PDB file of C-alpha atoms and ligand atoms in Angstrom:
ATOM      1  CA  UNK A 205      -0.400  13.092 -10.597  1.00 30.00           C
ATOM      2  CA  UNK A 206       2.449  11.933  -8.356  1.00 35.00           C
ATOM      3  CA  UNK A 207       2.585   8.486  -6.834  1.00 42.00           C
ATOM      4  CA  UNK A 208       0.418   9.519  -3.869  1.00 45.00           C
ATOM      5  CA  UNK A 209      -2.868  10.571  -5.776  1.00 50.00           C
ATOM      6  CA  UNK A 210      -4.842  11.042  -2.545  1.00 50.00           C
ATOM      7  CA  UNK A 211      -3.986  14.652  -1.127  1.00 59.00           C
ATOM      8  CA  UNK A 212      -5.229  16.061   2.127  1.00 56.00           C
ATOM      9  CA  UNK A 213      -8.954  17.041   1.856  1.00 60.00           C
ATOM     10  CA  UNK A 214      -9.660  15.043  -1.218  1.00 77.00           C
ATOM     11  CA  UNK A 215     -10.965  12.004   0.609  1.00 89.00           C
ATOM     12  CA  UNK A 216     -14.544  11.728   2.136  1.00 92.00           C
ATOM     13  CA  UNK A 217     -16.468   8.869   3.552  1.00 94.00           C
ATOM     14  CA  UNK A 218     -18.155   8.537   0.081  1.00 92.00           C
ATOM     15  CA  UNK A 219     -14.937   8.277  -1.955  1.00 93.00           C
ATOM     16  CA  UNK A 220     -12.769   6.487   0.632  1.00 95.00           C
ATOM     17  CA  UNK A 221     -11.143   3.050  -0.180  1.00 96.00           C
ATOM     18  CA  UNK A 222     -11.218   1.421   3.279  1.00 96.00           C
ATOM     19  CA  UNK A 223      -8.462  -1.090   2.453  1.00 97.00           C
ATOM     20  CA  UNK A 224      -6.191   1.660   1.319  1.00 97.00           C
ATOM     21  CA  UNK A 225      -6.899   3.604   4.554  1.00 97.00           C
ATOM     22  CA  UNK A 226      -6.196   0.397   6.453  1.00 97.00           C
ATOM     23  CA  UNK A 227      -2.853   0.001   4.902  1.00 97.00           C
ATOM     24  CA  UNK A 228      -1.886   3.542   5.426  1.00 96.00           C
ATOM     25  CA  UNK A 229      -3.089   3.527   9.085  1.00 96.00           C
ATOM     26  CA  UNK A 230      -1.812   0.307  10.542  1.00 95.00           C
ATOM     27  CA  UNK A 231       0.671  -1.358   8.269  1.00 94.00           C
ATOM     28  CA  UNK A 232       4.254  -0.956   7.641  1.00 94.00           C
ATOM     29  CA  UNK A 233       5.177  -3.838   5.376  1.00 97.00           C
ATOM     30  CA  UNK A 234       8.834  -2.742   4.933  1.00 97.00           C
ATOM     31  CA  UNK A 235       9.617  -2.899   8.631  1.00 96.00           C
ATOM     32  CA  UNK A 236       7.716  -6.292   8.802  1.00 97.00           C
ATOM     33  CA  UNK A 237       9.914  -7.724   6.146  1.00 98.00           C
ATOM     34  CA  UNK A 238      13.083  -6.229   7.764  1.00 98.00           C
ATOM     35  CA  UNK A 239      12.032  -8.021  10.890  1.00 98.00           C
ATOM     36  CA  UNK A 240      11.597 -11.347   9.093  1.00 98.00           C
ATOM     37  CA  UNK A 241      15.123 -11.027   7.633  1.00 98.00           C
ATOM     38  CA  UNK A 242      16.566  -9.881  11.033  1.00 98.00           C
ATOM     39  CA  UNK A 243      14.985 -12.836  12.837  1.00 98.00           C
ATOM     40  CA  UNK A 244      16.024 -15.421  10.346  1.00 98.00           C
ATOM     41  CA  UNK A 245      19.525 -13.940  10.287  1.00 98.00           C
ATOM     42  CA  UNK A 246      19.824 -14.195  14.082  1.00 98.00           C
ATOM     43  CA  UNK A 247      17.978 -17.384  14.839  1.00 98.00           C
ATOM     44  CA  UNK A 248      18.760 -19.507  11.778  1.00 98.00           C
ATOM     45  CA  UNK A 249      21.803 -17.736  10.078  1.00 98.00           C
ATOM     46  CA  UNK A 250      20.096 -17.759   6.717  1.00 97.00           C
ATOM     47  CA  UNK A 251      17.451 -16.047   4.650  1.00 97.00           C
ATOM     48  CA  UNK A 252      14.189 -17.788   3.689  1.00 98.00           C
ATOM     49  CA  UNK A 253      12.639 -17.376   0.426  1.00 97.00           C
ATOM     50  CA  UNK A 254       9.457 -19.406   0.544  1.00 97.00           C
ATOM     51  CA  UNK A 255       6.870 -17.885   3.080  1.00 98.00           C
ATOM     52  CA  UNK A 256       3.242 -17.931   3.833  1.00 98.00           C
ATOM     53  CA  UNK A 257       1.165 -14.892   4.980  1.00 98.00           C
ATOM     54  CA  UNK A 258      -1.710 -15.997   7.145  1.00 98.00           C
ATOM     55  CA  UNK A 259      -4.812 -13.626   7.486  1.00 98.00           C
ATOM     56  CA  UNK A 260      -3.074 -11.769   4.558  1.00 98.00           C
ATOM     57  CA  UNK A 261      -5.849  -9.266   3.962  1.00 97.00           C
ATOM     58  CA  UNK A 262      -4.666  -6.601   1.509  1.00 98.00           C
ATOM     59  CA  UNK A 263      -1.548  -8.712   0.973  1.00 97.00           C
ATOM     60  CA  UNK A 264       0.741  -5.628   1.884  1.00 98.00           C
ATOM     61  CA  UNK A 265       3.445  -7.868   3.292  1.00 98.00           C
ATOM     62  CA  UNK A 266       3.193 -10.342   0.419  1.00 98.00           C
ATOM     63  CA  UNK A 267       3.738  -7.680  -2.161  1.00 98.00           C
ATOM     64  CA  UNK A 268       6.748  -6.258  -0.220  1.00 98.00           C
ATOM     65  CA  UNK A 269       8.179  -9.894   0.134  1.00 98.00           C
ATOM     66  CA  UNK A 270       8.266 -10.513  -3.648  1.00 98.00           C
ATOM     67  CA  UNK A 271       9.627  -7.114  -4.331  1.00 98.00           C
ATOM     68  CA  UNK A 272      12.604  -7.587  -1.935  1.00 97.00           C
ATOM     69  CA  UNK A 273      14.344 -10.491  -3.729  1.00 97.00           C
ATOM     70  CA  UNK A 274      13.679 -12.148  -7.191  1.00 98.00           C
ATOM     71  CA  UNK A 275      13.742 -15.635  -5.553  1.00 97.00           C
ATOM     72  CA  UNK A 276      11.069 -14.782  -3.020  1.00 98.00           C
ATOM     73  CA  UNK A 277       7.717 -16.492  -3.203  1.00 98.00           C
ATOM     74  CA  UNK A 278       4.674 -16.055  -0.921  1.00 98.00           C
ATOM     75  CA  UNK A 279       1.301 -17.708  -0.418  1.00 98.00           C
ATOM     76  CA  UNK A 280      -1.393 -15.295   1.124  1.00 98.00           C
ATOM     77  CA  UNK A 281      -4.181 -16.889   2.858  1.00 98.00           C
ATOM     78  CA  UNK A 282      -7.473 -15.222   3.945  1.00 98.00           C
ATOM     79  CA  UNK A 283     -11.167 -16.162   4.161  1.00 98.00           C
ATOM     80  CA  UNK A 284     -12.619 -12.966   2.815  1.00 97.00           C
ATOM     81  CA  UNK A 285     -13.187 -12.971  -0.936  1.00 97.00           C
ATOM     82  CA  UNK A 286     -13.682  -9.224  -1.146  1.00 97.00           C
ATOM     83  CA  UNK A 287     -10.371  -8.359   0.454  1.00 98.00           C
ATOM     84  CA  UNK A 288      -8.622 -11.014  -1.659  1.00 98.00           C
ATOM     85  CA  UNK A 289     -10.145  -9.490  -4.845  1.00 98.00           C
ATOM     86  CA  UNK A 290      -8.851  -6.012  -3.696  1.00 98.00           C
ATOM     87  CA  UNK A 291      -5.478  -7.527  -3.112  1.00 98.00           C
ATOM     88  CA  UNK A 292      -5.214  -9.337  -6.543  1.00 98.00           C
ATOM     89  CA  UNK A 293      -6.137  -6.046  -8.192  1.00 98.00           C
ATOM     90  CA  UNK A 294      -3.415  -4.117  -6.429  1.00 98.00           C
ATOM     91  CA  UNK A 295      -0.964  -6.937  -7.091  1.00 98.00           C
ATOM     92  CA  UNK A 296      -1.668  -6.810 -10.778  1.00 98.00           C
ATOM     93  CA  UNK A 297      -1.603  -3.024 -10.956  1.00 97.00           C
ATOM     94  CA  UNK A 298       1.605  -2.388  -8.930  1.00 97.00           C
ATOM     95  CA  UNK A 299       3.942  -5.437  -9.468  1.00 98.00           C
ATOM     96  CA  UNK A 300       5.916  -6.687 -12.556  1.00 98.00           C
ATOM     97  CA  UNK A 301       4.848  -9.790 -14.337  1.00 97.00           C
ATOM     98  CA  UNK A 302       7.631 -11.621 -12.675  1.00 98.00           C
ATOM     99  CA  UNK A 303       6.568 -10.467  -9.117  1.00 98.00           C
ATOM    100  CA  UNK A 304       2.934 -11.263  -9.755  1.00 98.00           C
ATOM    101  CA  UNK A 305       3.921 -14.976 -10.694  1.00 98.00           C
ATOM    102  CA  UNK A 306       5.711 -15.184  -7.264  1.00 98.00           C
ATOM    103  CA  UNK A 307       2.634 -14.326  -5.139  1.00 98.00           C
ATOM    104  CA  UNK A 308      -0.288 -16.523  -4.923  1.00 98.00           C
ATOM    105  CA  UNK A 309      -3.545 -15.762  -2.854  1.00 98.00           C
ATOM    106  CA  UNK A 310      -5.943 -18.379  -1.772  1.00 98.00           C
ATOM    107  CA  UNK A 311      -9.391 -18.276  -0.023  1.00 98.00           C
ATOM    108  CA  UNK A 312      -8.849 -20.818   2.733  1.00 98.00           C
ATOM    109  CA  UNK A 313      -9.092 -21.021   6.565  1.00 98.00           C
ATOM    110  CA  UNK A 314      -5.751 -20.840   8.191  1.00 98.00           C
ATOM    111  CA  UNK A 315      -6.646 -23.772  10.270  1.00 98.00           C
ATOM    112  CA  UNK A 316      -6.643 -26.193   7.218  1.00 97.00           C
ATOM    113  CA  UNK A 317      -4.306 -24.715   4.403  1.00 98.00           C
ATOM    114  CA  UNK A 318      -3.987 -26.957   1.625  1.00 97.00           C
ATOM    115  CA  UNK A 319      -0.474 -26.226   0.372  1.00 97.00           C
ATOM    116  CA  UNK A 320       3.103 -27.278   0.397  1.00 96.00           C
ATOM    117  CA  UNK A 321       5.117 -26.670   3.474  1.00 97.00           C
ATOM    118  CA  UNK A 322       7.041 -23.428   3.715  1.00 98.00           C
ATOM    119  CA  UNK A 323      10.121 -22.029   5.512  1.00 98.00           C
ATOM    120  CA  UNK A 324       8.260 -19.178   7.378  1.00 98.00           C
ATOM    121  CA  UNK A 325       4.664 -18.391   8.308  1.00 98.00           C
ATOM    122  CA  UNK A 326       3.430 -14.932   9.339  1.00 98.00           C
ATOM    123  CA  UNK A 327       0.352 -14.042  11.352  1.00 98.00           C
ATOM    124  CA  UNK A 328       0.467 -10.379  11.869  1.00 97.00           C
ATOM    125  CA  UNK A 329      -1.785  -7.492  13.204  1.00 96.00           C
ATOM    126  CA  UNK A 330      -2.967  -9.782  16.018  1.00 97.00           C
ATOM    127  CA  UNK A 331      -5.366 -11.663  13.627  1.00 97.00           C
ATOM    128  CA  UNK A 332      -5.094 -14.893  15.581  1.00 98.00           C
ATOM    129  CA  UNK A 333      -6.704 -13.234  18.547  1.00 98.00           C
ATOM    130  CA  UNK A 334      -9.869 -14.173  16.731  1.00 98.00           C
ATOM    131  CA  UNK A 335      -9.287 -17.604  18.147  1.00 98.00           C
ATOM    132  CA  UNK A 336     -10.973 -17.130  21.572  1.00 98.00           C
ATOM    133  CA  UNK A 337     -10.178 -20.221  23.603  1.00 97.00           C
ATOM    134  CA  UNK A 338      -7.038 -22.024  24.336  1.00 98.00           C
ATOM    135  CA  UNK A 339      -8.005 -25.303  22.559  1.00 98.00           C
ATOM    136  CA  UNK A 340      -8.694 -23.367  19.293  1.00 98.00           C
ATOM    137  CA  UNK A 341      -5.607 -21.293  19.557  1.00 98.00           C
ATOM    138  CA  UNK A 342      -3.480 -24.475  20.057  1.00 98.00           C
ATOM    139  CA  UNK A 343      -5.187 -26.015  17.019  1.00 98.00           C
ATOM    140  CA  UNK A 344      -4.099 -23.078  14.877  1.00 98.00           C
ATOM    141  CA  UNK A 345      -0.514 -23.069  16.212  1.00 98.00           C
ATOM    142  CA  UNK A 346      -0.394 -26.869  15.709  1.00 98.00           C
ATOM    143  CA  UNK A 347      -1.583 -26.440  12.123  1.00 98.00           C
ATOM    144  CA  UNK A 348       1.223 -23.844  11.541  1.00 98.00           C
ATOM    145  CA  UNK A 349       3.873 -26.101  13.061  1.00 98.00           C
ATOM    146  CA  UNK A 350       2.726 -28.947  10.824  1.00 98.00           C
ATOM    147  CA  UNK A 351       2.747 -26.754   7.675  1.00 98.00           C
ATOM    148  CA  UNK A 352       6.315 -25.506   8.361  1.00 98.00           C
ATOM    149  CA  UNK A 353       9.433 -27.263   6.910  1.00 98.00           C
ATOM    150  CA  UNK A 354      11.849 -28.631   9.544  1.00 97.00           C
ATOM    151  CA  UNK A 355      13.853 -25.654  10.892  1.00 97.00           C
ATOM    152  CA  UNK A 356      11.005 -23.332   9.944  1.00 98.00           C
ATOM    153  CA  UNK A 357      10.032 -20.155  11.919  1.00 98.00           C
ATOM    154  CA  UNK A 358       6.601 -18.856  12.781  1.00 98.00           C
ATOM    155  CA  UNK A 359       6.445 -15.021  13.093  1.00 98.00           C
ATOM    156  CA  UNK A 360       3.505 -13.399  14.913  1.00 98.00           C
ATOM    157  CA  UNK A 361       2.854 -10.233  16.837  1.00 98.00           C
ATOM    158  CA  UNK A 362       1.148  -9.371  20.108  1.00 98.00           C
ATOM    159  CA  UNK A 363       0.093  -6.182  21.739  1.00 97.00           C
ATOM    160  CA  UNK A 364      -0.303  -5.298  25.464  1.00 97.00           C
ATOM    161  CA  UNK A 365       0.378  -2.808  28.152  1.00 96.00           C
ATOM    162  CA  UNK A 366      -1.855  -1.390  30.984  1.00 96.00           C
ATOM    163  CA  UNK A 367      -4.063   0.516  28.349  1.00 96.00           C
ATOM    164  CA  UNK A 368      -4.952  -2.653  26.609  1.00 96.00           C
ATOM    165  CA  UNK A 369      -7.293  -3.381  29.613  1.00 96.00           C
ATOM    166  CA  UNK A 370      -9.136  -0.172  29.175  1.00 96.00           C
ATOM    167  CA  UNK A 371     -12.103   1.031  27.206  1.00 97.00           C
ATOM    168  CA  UNK A 372     -10.652   3.947  25.407  1.00 97.00           C
ATOM    169  CA  UNK A 373     -10.106   5.677  22.087  1.00 97.00           C
ATOM    170  CA  UNK A 374      -6.933   6.666  20.433  1.00 96.00           C
ATOM    171  CA  UNK A 375      -6.916   9.142  17.468  1.00 97.00           C
ATOM    172  CA  UNK A 376      -4.107   9.727  14.922  1.00 97.00           C
ATOM    173  CA  UNK A 377      -4.044  12.432  12.251  1.00 96.00           C
ATOM    174  CA  UNK A 378      -3.001  10.949   9.004  1.00 95.00           C
ATOM    175  CA  UNK A 379      -2.612  12.440   5.481  1.00 90.00           C
ATOM    176  CA  UNK A 380      -5.957  13.616   4.767  1.00 91.00           C
ATOM    177  CA  UNK A 381      -7.917  11.685   7.230  1.00 94.00           C
ATOM    178  CA  UNK A 382      -8.127  10.685  10.998  1.00 96.00           C
ATOM    179  CA  UNK A 383      -7.665   7.040  12.251  1.00 98.00           C
ATOM    180  CA  UNK A 384      -9.408   6.111  15.295  1.00 98.00           C
ATOM    181  CA  UNK A 385      -8.656   2.939  17.267  1.00 98.00           C
ATOM    182  CA  UNK A 386     -11.604   2.335  19.639  1.00 98.00           C
ATOM    183  CA  UNK A 387     -11.229  -0.215  22.237  1.00 97.00           C
ATOM    184  CA  UNK A 388     -14.924  -0.403  22.843  1.00 98.00           C
ATOM    185  CA  UNK A 389     -15.473  -3.313  25.116  1.00 97.00           C
ATOM    186  CA  UNK A 390     -13.076  -5.129  27.431  1.00 97.00           C
ATOM    187  CA  UNK A 391     -14.437  -8.089  29.675  1.00 98.00           C
ATOM    188  CA  UNK A 392     -11.649  -8.717  32.343  1.00 97.00           C
ATOM    189  CA  UNK A 393     -13.463 -12.065  33.247  1.00 97.00           C
ATOM    190  CA  UNK A 394     -13.049 -13.999  29.893  1.00 96.00           C
ATOM    191  CA  UNK A 395     -10.639 -11.589  27.918  1.00 97.00           C
ATOM    192  CA  UNK A 396     -13.188 -10.741  25.303  1.00 98.00           C
ATOM    193  CA  UNK A 397     -12.549  -7.407  23.570  1.00 98.00           C
ATOM    194  CA  UNK A 398     -14.412  -5.656  20.707  1.00 98.00           C
ATOM    195  CA  UNK A 399     -12.276  -3.175  18.910  1.00 98.00           C
ATOM    196  CA  UNK A 400     -13.321  -0.892  16.169  1.00 98.00           C
ATOM    197  CA  UNK A 401     -11.439   1.176  13.564  1.00 98.00           C
ATOM    198  CA  UNK A 402     -13.333   4.375  12.576  1.00 98.00           C
ATOM    199  CA  UNK A 403     -11.968   7.034   9.968  1.00 97.00           C
ATOM    200  CA  UNK A 404     -12.932  10.706   9.942  1.00 96.00           C
ATOM    201  CA  UNK A 405     -12.401  13.125   6.998  1.00 93.00           C
ATOM    202  CA  UNK A 406     -11.717  16.908   6.733  1.00 90.00           C
ATOM    203  CA  UNK A 407     -15.375  17.518   5.452  1.00 88.00           C
ATOM    204  CA  UNK A 408     -16.686  16.084   8.627  1.00 89.00           C
ATOM    205  CA  UNK A 409     -17.858  12.791   7.150  1.00 92.00           C
ATOM    206  CA  UNK A 410     -17.153   9.522   8.930  1.00 95.00           C
ATOM    207  CA  UNK A 411     -16.701   5.881   8.380  1.00 97.00           C
ATOM    208  CA  UNK A 412     -17.971   4.606  11.728  1.00 98.00           C
ATOM    209  CA  UNK A 413     -16.911   0.980  12.473  1.00 98.00           C
ATOM    210  CA  UNK A 414     -15.041   0.608   9.093  1.00 98.00           C
ATOM    211  CA  UNK A 415     -13.475  -2.591  10.736  1.00 98.00           C
ATOM    212  CA  UNK A 416     -14.673  -4.689  13.890  1.00 98.00           C
ATOM    213  CA  UNK A 417     -12.504  -7.108  15.733  1.00 98.00           C
ATOM    214  CA  UNK A 418     -14.097  -9.384  18.215  1.00 98.00           C
ATOM    215  CA  UNK A 419     -10.991 -10.837  19.943  1.00 98.00           C
ATOM    216  CA  UNK A 420      -9.836 -12.625  22.976  1.00 98.00           C
ATOM    217  CA  UNK A 421      -7.032 -10.346  24.415  1.00 97.00           C
ATOM    218  CA  UNK A 422      -4.270 -12.900  24.845  1.00 98.00           C
ATOM    219  CA  UNK A 423      -1.264 -11.960  27.069  1.00 97.00           C
ATOM    220  CA  UNK A 424       2.252 -12.755  25.979  1.00 97.00           C
ATOM    221  CA  UNK A 425       2.905 -15.443  28.542  1.00 97.00           C
ATOM    222  CA  UNK A 426      -0.302 -17.246  27.503  1.00 98.00           C
ATOM    223  CA  UNK A 427       0.753 -16.999  23.705  1.00 98.00           C
ATOM    224  CA  UNK A 428       4.230 -18.428  24.525  1.00 98.00           C
ATOM    225  CA  UNK A 429       2.726 -21.244  26.641  1.00 98.00           C
ATOM    226  CA  UNK A 430       0.370 -22.273  23.864  1.00 98.00           C
ATOM    227  CA  UNK A 431       3.181 -22.178  21.201  1.00 98.00           C
ATOM    228  CA  UNK A 432       5.317 -24.511  23.301  1.00 98.00           C
ATOM    229  CA  UNK A 433       2.193 -26.820  23.840  1.00 98.00           C
ATOM    230  CA  UNK A 434       1.646 -26.871  20.009  1.00 98.00           C
ATOM    231  CA  UNK A 435       5.132 -28.302  19.550  1.00 98.00           C
ATOM    232  CA  UNK A 436       7.482 -25.420  18.817  1.00 98.00           C
ATOM    233  CA  UNK A 437      10.932 -25.962  20.363  1.00 98.00           C
ATOM    234  CA  UNK A 438      11.658 -22.464  21.384  1.00 97.00           C
ATOM    235  CA  UNK A 439       9.878 -19.135  21.545  1.00 98.00           C
ATOM    236  CA  UNK A 440      11.738 -15.836  21.419  1.00 98.00           C
ATOM    237  CA  UNK A 441      10.221 -12.311  21.977  1.00 98.00           C
ATOM    238  CA  UNK A 442      11.526  -9.221  19.880  1.00 98.00           C
ATOM    239  CA  UNK A 443      10.984  -6.259  22.135  1.00 98.00           C
ATOM    240  CA  UNK A 444      11.328  -2.723  20.817  1.00 96.00           C
ATOM    241  CA  UNK A 445      14.091  -0.331  22.053  1.00 95.00           C
ATOM    242  CA  UNK A 446      13.255   3.246  23.118  1.00 92.00           C
ATOM    243  CA  UNK A 447      14.543   6.764  22.100  1.00 92.00           C
ATOM    244  CA  UNK A 448      15.562   9.519  24.619  1.00 91.00           C
ATOM    245  CA  UNK A 449      11.918  10.465  25.125  1.00 89.00           C
ATOM    246  CA  UNK A 450      10.918   6.757  25.902  1.00 86.00           C
ATOM    247  CA  UNK A 451       9.070   6.211  22.639  1.00 88.00           C
ATOM    248  CA  UNK A 452       9.509   3.124  20.543  1.00 91.00           C
ATOM    249  CA  UNK A 453      12.536   3.475  18.293  1.00 93.00           C
ATOM    250  CA  UNK A 454      11.809   0.710  15.582  1.00 93.00           C
ATOM    251  CA  UNK A 455      14.884  -1.219  16.817  1.00 96.00           C
ATOM    252  CA  UNK A 456      14.002  -4.792  17.882  1.00 97.00           C
ATOM    253  CA  UNK A 457      15.979  -7.197  19.840  1.00 97.00           C
ATOM    254  CA  UNK A 458      15.400 -10.559  21.656  1.00 98.00           C
ATOM    255  CA  UNK A 459      14.694  -9.904  25.226  1.00 96.00           C
ATOM    256  CA  UNK A 460      13.409 -11.594  28.396  1.00 95.00           C
ATOM    257  CA  UNK A 461      12.653  -8.353  30.222  1.00 95.00           C
ATOM    258  CA  UNK A 462      10.191  -5.961  28.750  1.00 93.00           C
ATOM    259  CA  UNK A 463       9.033  -2.658  30.222  1.00 92.00           C
ATOM    260  CA  UNK A 464       5.724  -2.374  31.859  1.00 92.00           C
ATOM    261  CA  UNK A 465       4.496   0.572  29.709  1.00 92.00           C
ATOM    262  CA  UNK A 466       1.032   1.587  28.867  1.00 94.00           C
ATOM    263  CA  UNK A 467       1.083   0.238  25.422  1.00 94.00           C
ATOM    264  CA  UNK A 468       3.412  -2.070  23.394  1.00 96.00           C
ATOM    265  CA  UNK A 469       3.660  -4.138  20.327  1.00 96.00           C
ATOM    266  CA  UNK A 470       6.131  -7.127  20.257  1.00 98.00           C
ATOM    267  CA  UNK A 471       7.033  -9.775  17.731  1.00 98.00           C
ATOM    268  CA  UNK A 472       7.290 -13.492  18.604  1.00 98.00           C
ATOM    269  CA  UNK A 473       9.378 -15.944  16.841  1.00 98.00           C
ATOM    270  CA  UNK A 474       8.442 -19.507  17.286  1.00 98.00           C
ATOM    271  CA  UNK A 475      11.037 -22.139  16.017  1.00 98.00           C
ATOM    272  CA  UNK A 476      10.168 -25.538  14.666  1.00 98.00           C
TER     273      UNK A 476
HETATM  274  C1  LIG B 792      -6.694  -7.762  11.075  1.00 61.60           C
HETATM  275  S1  LIG B 792      -6.833  -8.280   9.356  1.00 61.60           S
HETATM  276  C2  LIG B 792      -5.029  -8.495   9.150  1.00 61.60           C
HETATM  277  C3  LIG B 792      -4.602  -8.127   7.841  1.00 61.60           C
HETATM  278  C4  LIG B 792      -3.084  -8.130   7.693  1.00 61.60           C
HETATM  279  N1  LIG B 792      -2.588  -9.320   7.991  1.00 61.60           N
HETATM  280  C5  LIG B 792      -2.454  -7.028   8.517  1.00 61.60           C
HETATM  281  O1  LIG B 792      -1.274  -7.401   8.911  1.00 61.60           O
HETATM  282  O2  LIG B 792      -2.935  -6.026   8.750  1.00 61.60           O
HETATM  283  C6  LIG B 792      -7.492  -9.929   9.534  1.00 61.60           C
HETATM  284  C7  LIG B 792      -7.714 -10.758   8.388  1.00 61.60           C
HETATM  285  O3  LIG B 792      -7.792 -12.120   8.711  1.00 61.60           O
HETATM  286  C8  LIG B 792      -8.812 -12.736   7.844  1.00 61.60           C
HETATM  287  N2  LIG B 792      -9.235 -13.993   8.685  1.00 61.60           N
HETATM  288  C9  LIG B 792      -9.883 -14.012   9.887  1.00 61.60           C
HETATM  289  N3  LIG B 792     -10.051 -15.278  10.176  1.00 61.60           N
HETATM  290  C10 LIG B 792      -9.454 -16.046   9.254  1.00 61.60           C
HETATM  291  C11 LIG B 792      -9.291 -17.582   9.144  1.00 61.60           C
HETATM  292  N4  LIG B 792      -9.754 -18.490  10.000  1.00 61.60           N
HETATM  293  N5  LIG B 792      -8.625 -17.976   8.034  1.00 61.60           N
HETATM  294  C12 LIG B 792      -8.152 -17.100   7.065  1.00 61.60           C
HETATM  295  N6  LIG B 792      -8.295 -15.683   7.166  1.00 61.60           N
HETATM  296  C13 LIG B 792      -8.959 -15.218   8.269  1.00 61.60           C
HETATM  297  C14 LIG B 792      -9.862 -11.717   7.774  1.00 61.60           C
HETATM  298  O4  LIG B 792     -10.698 -11.906   6.517  1.00 61.60           O
HETATM  299  C15 LIG B 792      -9.067 -10.389   7.637  1.00 61.60           C
HETATM  300  O5  LIG B 792      -8.780 -10.164   6.270  1.00 61.60           O
END
């Protein structure tokens, strides 16, 4: 067996590991770590070593972080015991002893993390959209501000574009399964959205609503305003460049002018 044991046609709804499917569908920890290093280089002129991954889930970024450099340490924070157990198992199976020692996972609420301050805090895959009103969002951003060392950077992502306001599905055929992003419900009055991830397999079996996200759809200007209200001194947006076909090219740069396209993802760097 090679290092990709799951071959096309092998997975069914019964045999699937939803956390593995999640990582393979929506995460690219290598590019996220690249972005951390780029932002720190451009905004602070140095490289951080001690970071915290809020809403860490399967710990994909945490694992990548400790593999990048022998000095790197990370604290992963999540509320869900089951996903943390999956993550710990993966860490122990895939990382060296030294790397394992440099990643710690805790079951805590990101609102009240009991840990030493760090240089950099991450909140990726829009997880903070779970905080549905401005007061709660500001409470979270203020907690992050407090938990950062002076000169620290908070890195988070945001999504948007005209399609984000629509109830619609988007399918992607991946290696041995189909990933479906289902924007099931959008309420334009209060910004409430309900999004699902479904998976379908070559034998016709399905994992309907494998993941559910009940979020407030925050717009980028609102997020920037709340970060400033929470005490961050400056908030920069990393916007993605495009190739000749107009598709995202994976090259991120600080920008003040984005393109009003149907769908985009951006990174935000908030400086303490
Ligand atoms: C969308 S997943 C994000 C996983 C990963 N960060 C990523 O980039 O794909 C959201 C995770 O946040 C966790 N979560 C939600 N609210 C939380 C809270 N208040 N404190 C800690 N974890 C929370 C959930 O248990 C879940 O694992």
